[in-house]
Amino acid sequence: QVQLVESGGGSVHAGGSLRLSCAVSEFPYSTYIMGWFRQAPGKEREGVAAIDSDGDTAYANSVEGRFTISKDNAKNTAYLQMNSLKPEDTAMYYCAADPWVVTAIQALGVWKRGGDSSSVGQGTQVTVSS
């Protein structure tokens, strides 16, 4: 059974940093795209960042330059380094893995629409206070 286990959420003041991790296990595909989308109450779901098996990345405009996604292929683990956090970054962050999407930028769109081809983690809360 595919498992995506997330860690690293929490509460920080504006300008602070957090690092999310997502470990994938029992995934029956050798290549896939990993990343995060977020959902805040009353707001649309947003694809935040994605990385493919070659290391190509894509980011939402709202986080470009502040967030960095990376991946350790040997550990099947992705990381999201979030710097210069803003109150509008407050949301539940969900890790996702998708073997059917071709590019990282496509993955952001799929996750925004809620495509059912992705495996999704349990979510971790990120709260940024002003």
mmCIF file of C-alpha atoms in Angstrom:
data_model
loop_
_atom_site.group_PDB
_atom_site.id
_atom_site.type_symbol
_atom_site.label_atom_id
_atom_site.label_comp_id
_atom_site.label_asym_id
_atom_site.label_seq_id
_atom_site.Cartn_x
_atom_site.Cartn_y
_atom_site.Cartn_z
ATOM 1 C CA GLN A 1 0.000 0.000 0.000
ATOM 2 C CA VAL A 2 1.392 3.373 -1.034
ATOM 3 C CA GLN A 3 2.273 5.619 1.868
ATOM 4 C CA LEU A 4 3.273 9.265 1.898
ATOM 5 C CA VAL A 5 4.385 10.317 5.362
ATOM 6 C CA GLU A 6 4.756 14.014 5.974
ATOM 7 C CA SER A 7 6.496 15.929 8.717
ATOM 8 C CA GLY A 8 7.749 19.391 9.498
ATOM 9 C CA GLY A 9 4.725 21.644 9.774
ATOM 10 C CA GLY A 10 4.208 24.076 12.626
ATOM 11 C CA SER A 11 3.723 27.683 13.623
ATOM 12 C CA VAL A 12 6.114 30.549 12.949
ATOM 13 C CA HIS A 13 6.078 34.326 12.809
ATOM 14 C CA ALA A 14 6.121 36.123 9.506
ATOM 15 C CA GLY A 15 9.590 36.045 8.013
ATOM 16 C CA GLY A 16 10.392 32.699 9.585
ATOM 17 C CA SER A 17 11.218 29.380 7.969
ATOM 18 C CA LEU A 18 9.936 25.839 8.013
ATOM 19 C CA ARG A 19 10.974 22.664 6.236
ATOM 20 C CA LEU A 20 8.514 20.002 5.188
ATOM 21 C CA SER A 21 9.496 16.423 4.418
ATOM 22 C CA CYS A 22 7.589 13.730 2.590
ATOM 23 C CA ALA A 23 8.731 10.119 2.468
ATOM 24 C CA VAL A 24 7.180 7.759 -0.069
ATOM 25 C CA SER A 25 7.054 4.028 0.476
ATOM 26 C CA GLU A 26 5.600 1.094 -1.435
ATOM 27 C CA PHE A 27 5.238 3.210 -4.565
ATOM 28 C CA PRO A 28 5.070 0.830 -7.540
ATOM 29 C CA TYR A 29 6.577 3.270 -10.032
ATOM 30 C CA SER A 30 10.224 4.071 -10.656
ATOM 31 C CA THR A 31 9.602 7.591 -11.956
ATOM 32 C CA TYR A 32 7.087 10.039 -10.627
ATOM 33 C CA ILE A 33 6.600 13.642 -9.729
ATOM 34 C CA MET A 34 6.452 14.711 -6.102
ATOM 35 C CA GLY A 35 5.424 17.942 -4.528
ATOM 36 C CA TRP A 36 2.981 19.806 -2.371
ATOM 37 C CA PHE A 37 -0.331 21.519 -2.724
ATOM 38 C CA ARG A 38 -2.047 23.568 -0.031
ATOM 39 C CA GLN A 39 -5.576 24.265 1.051
ATOM 40 C CA ALA A 40 -6.641 27.114 3.303
ATOM 41 C CA PRO A 41 -10.187 27.623 4.605
ATOM 42 C CA GLY A 42 -12.231 29.604 2.127
ATOM 43 C CA LYS A 43 -9.499 29.602 -0.494
ATOM 44 C CA GLU A 44 -8.887 27.623 -3.654
ATOM 45 C CA ARG A 45 -6.510 24.702 -3.551
ATOM 46 C CA GLU A 46 -3.101 25.719 -4.876
ATOM 47 C CA GLY A 47 -0.300 23.635 -6.317
ATOM 48 C CA VAL A 48 2.771 24.939 -4.467
ATOM 49 C CA ALA A 49 5.857 23.141 -5.759
ATOM 50 C CA ALA A 50 6.733 20.029 -7.726
ATOM 51 C CA ILE A 51 9.877 18.143 -8.714
ATOM 52 C CA ASP A 52 10.298 15.379 -11.243
ATOM 53 C CA SER A 53 12.691 12.428 -11.224
ATOM 54 C CA ASP A 54 15.308 14.426 -13.155
ATOM 55 C CA GLY A 55 15.209 17.265 -10.636
ATOM 56 C CA ASP A 56 13.258 19.727 -12.762
ATOM 57 C CA THR A 57 11.081 21.919 -10.573
ATOM 58 C CA ALA A 58 8.033 24.154 -10.787
ATOM 59 C CA TYR A 59 6.606 26.648 -8.317
ATOM 60 C CA ALA A 60 3.459 28.650 -7.845
ATOM 61 C CA ASN A 61 4.033 32.335 -8.536
ATOM 62 C CA SER A 62 3.051 33.089 -4.950
ATOM 63 C CA VAL A 63 6.035 31.150 -3.531
ATOM 64 C CA GLU A 64 8.649 31.571 -6.280
ATOM 65 C CA GLY A 65 11.917 32.765 -4.784
ATOM 66 C CA ARG A 66 10.887 31.888 -1.211
ATOM 67 C CA PHE A 67 10.278 28.131 -1.358
ATOM 68 C CA THR A 68 12.702 25.488 -2.596
ATOM 69 C CA ILE A 69 11.788 21.900 -3.350
ATOM 70 C CA SER A 70 14.366 19.133 -3.454
ATOM 71 C CA LYS A 71 14.420 15.375 -3.495
ATOM 72 C CA ASP A 72 16.649 12.599 -2.232
ATOM 73 C CA ASN A 73 15.999 9.792 -4.715
ATOM 74 C CA ALA A 74 17.861 7.233 -2.599
ATOM 75 C CA LYS A 75 15.510 7.915 0.291
ATOM 76 C CA ASN A 76 12.390 8.488 -1.828
ATOM 77 C CA THR A 77 11.948 11.673 0.159
ATOM 78 C CA ALA A 78 11.096 15.187 -0.975
ATOM 79 C CA TYR A 79 11.715 18.358 0.982
ATOM 80 C CA LEU A 80 10.122 21.781 0.849
ATOM 81 C CA GLN A 81 12.220 24.541 2.362
ATOM 82 C CA MET A 82 9.969 27.504 3.065
ATOM 83 C CA ASN A 83 11.654 30.827 3.803
ATOM 84 C CA SER A 84 10.332 34.344 4.296
ATOM 85 C CA LEU A 85 6.979 32.930 5.271
ATOM 86 C CA LYS A 86 3.942 35.182 5.106
ATOM 87 C CA PRO A 87 0.572 34.968 6.875
ATOM 88 C CA GLU A 88 -1.015 34.138 3.514
ATOM 89 C CA ASP A 89 1.086 30.946 3.440
ATOM 90 C CA THR A 90 -1.043 29.613 6.298
ATOM 91 C CA ALA A 91 -2.724 26.426 5.094
ATOM 92 C CA MET A 92 -2.795 22.679 5.305
ATOM 93 C CA TYR A 93 0.009 21.387 3.127
ATOM 94 C CA TYR A 94 -0.398 18.033 1.405
ATOM 95 C CA CYS A 95 2.372 16.005 -0.158
ATOM 96 C CA ALA A 96 1.502 14.323 -3.444
ATOM 97 C CA ALA A 97 3.137 11.857 -5.796
ATOM 98 C CA ASP A 98 1.965 11.227 -9.337
ATOM 99 C CA PRO A 99 3.446 8.799 -11.887
ATOM 100 C CA TRP A 100 1.157 9.856 -14.743
ATOM 101 C CA VAL A 101 1.868 13.564 -15.023
ATOM 102 C CA VAL A 102 4.670 14.362 -17.457
ATOM 103 C CA THR A 103 6.123 17.615 -16.113
ATOM 104 C CA ALA A 104 6.376 19.386 -12.785
ATOM 105 C CA ILE A 105 4.414 22.392 -14.047
ATOM 106 C CA GLN A 106 1.603 20.095 -15.164
ATOM 107 C CA ALA A 107 1.556 18.546 -11.701
ATOM 108 C CA LEU A 108 0.787 21.936 -10.136
ATOM 109 C CA GLY A 109 -2.273 22.207 -12.340
ATOM 110 C CA VAL A 110 -3.394 18.653 -11.632
ATOM 111 C CA TRP A 111 -3.113 19.158 -7.896
ATOM 112 C CA LYS A 112 -4.972 22.466 -8.078
ATOM 113 C CA ARG A 113 -7.844 20.726 -9.866
ATOM 114 C CA GLY A 114 -7.709 17.762 -7.525
ATOM 115 C CA GLY A 115 -6.773 15.093 -10.069
ATOM 116 C CA ASP A 116 -7.294 11.546 -8.830
ATOM 117 C CA SER A 117 -4.106 10.143 -10.381
ATOM 118 C CA SER A 118 -2.059 11.299 -7.423
ATOM 119 C CA SER A 119 -1.338 9.636 -4.115
ATOM 120 C CA VAL A 120 -1.658 12.141 -1.273
ATOM 121 C CA GLY A 121 -0.277 12.320 2.253
ATOM 122 C CA GLN A 122 -2.142 13.062 5.440
ATOM 123 C CA GLY A 123 -1.345 16.766 5.396
ATOM 124 C CA THR A 124 0.537 18.993 7.785
ATOM 125 C CA GLN A 125 -0.572 22.369 9.101
ATOM 126 C CA VAL A 126 1.548 25.462 8.517
ATOM 127 C CA THR A 127 0.528 28.576 10.436
ATOM 128 C CA VAL A 128 2.247 31.921 9.954
ATOM 129 C CA SER A 129 1.362 34.747 12.316
ATOM 130 C CA SER A 130 1.905 38.412 11.585
#
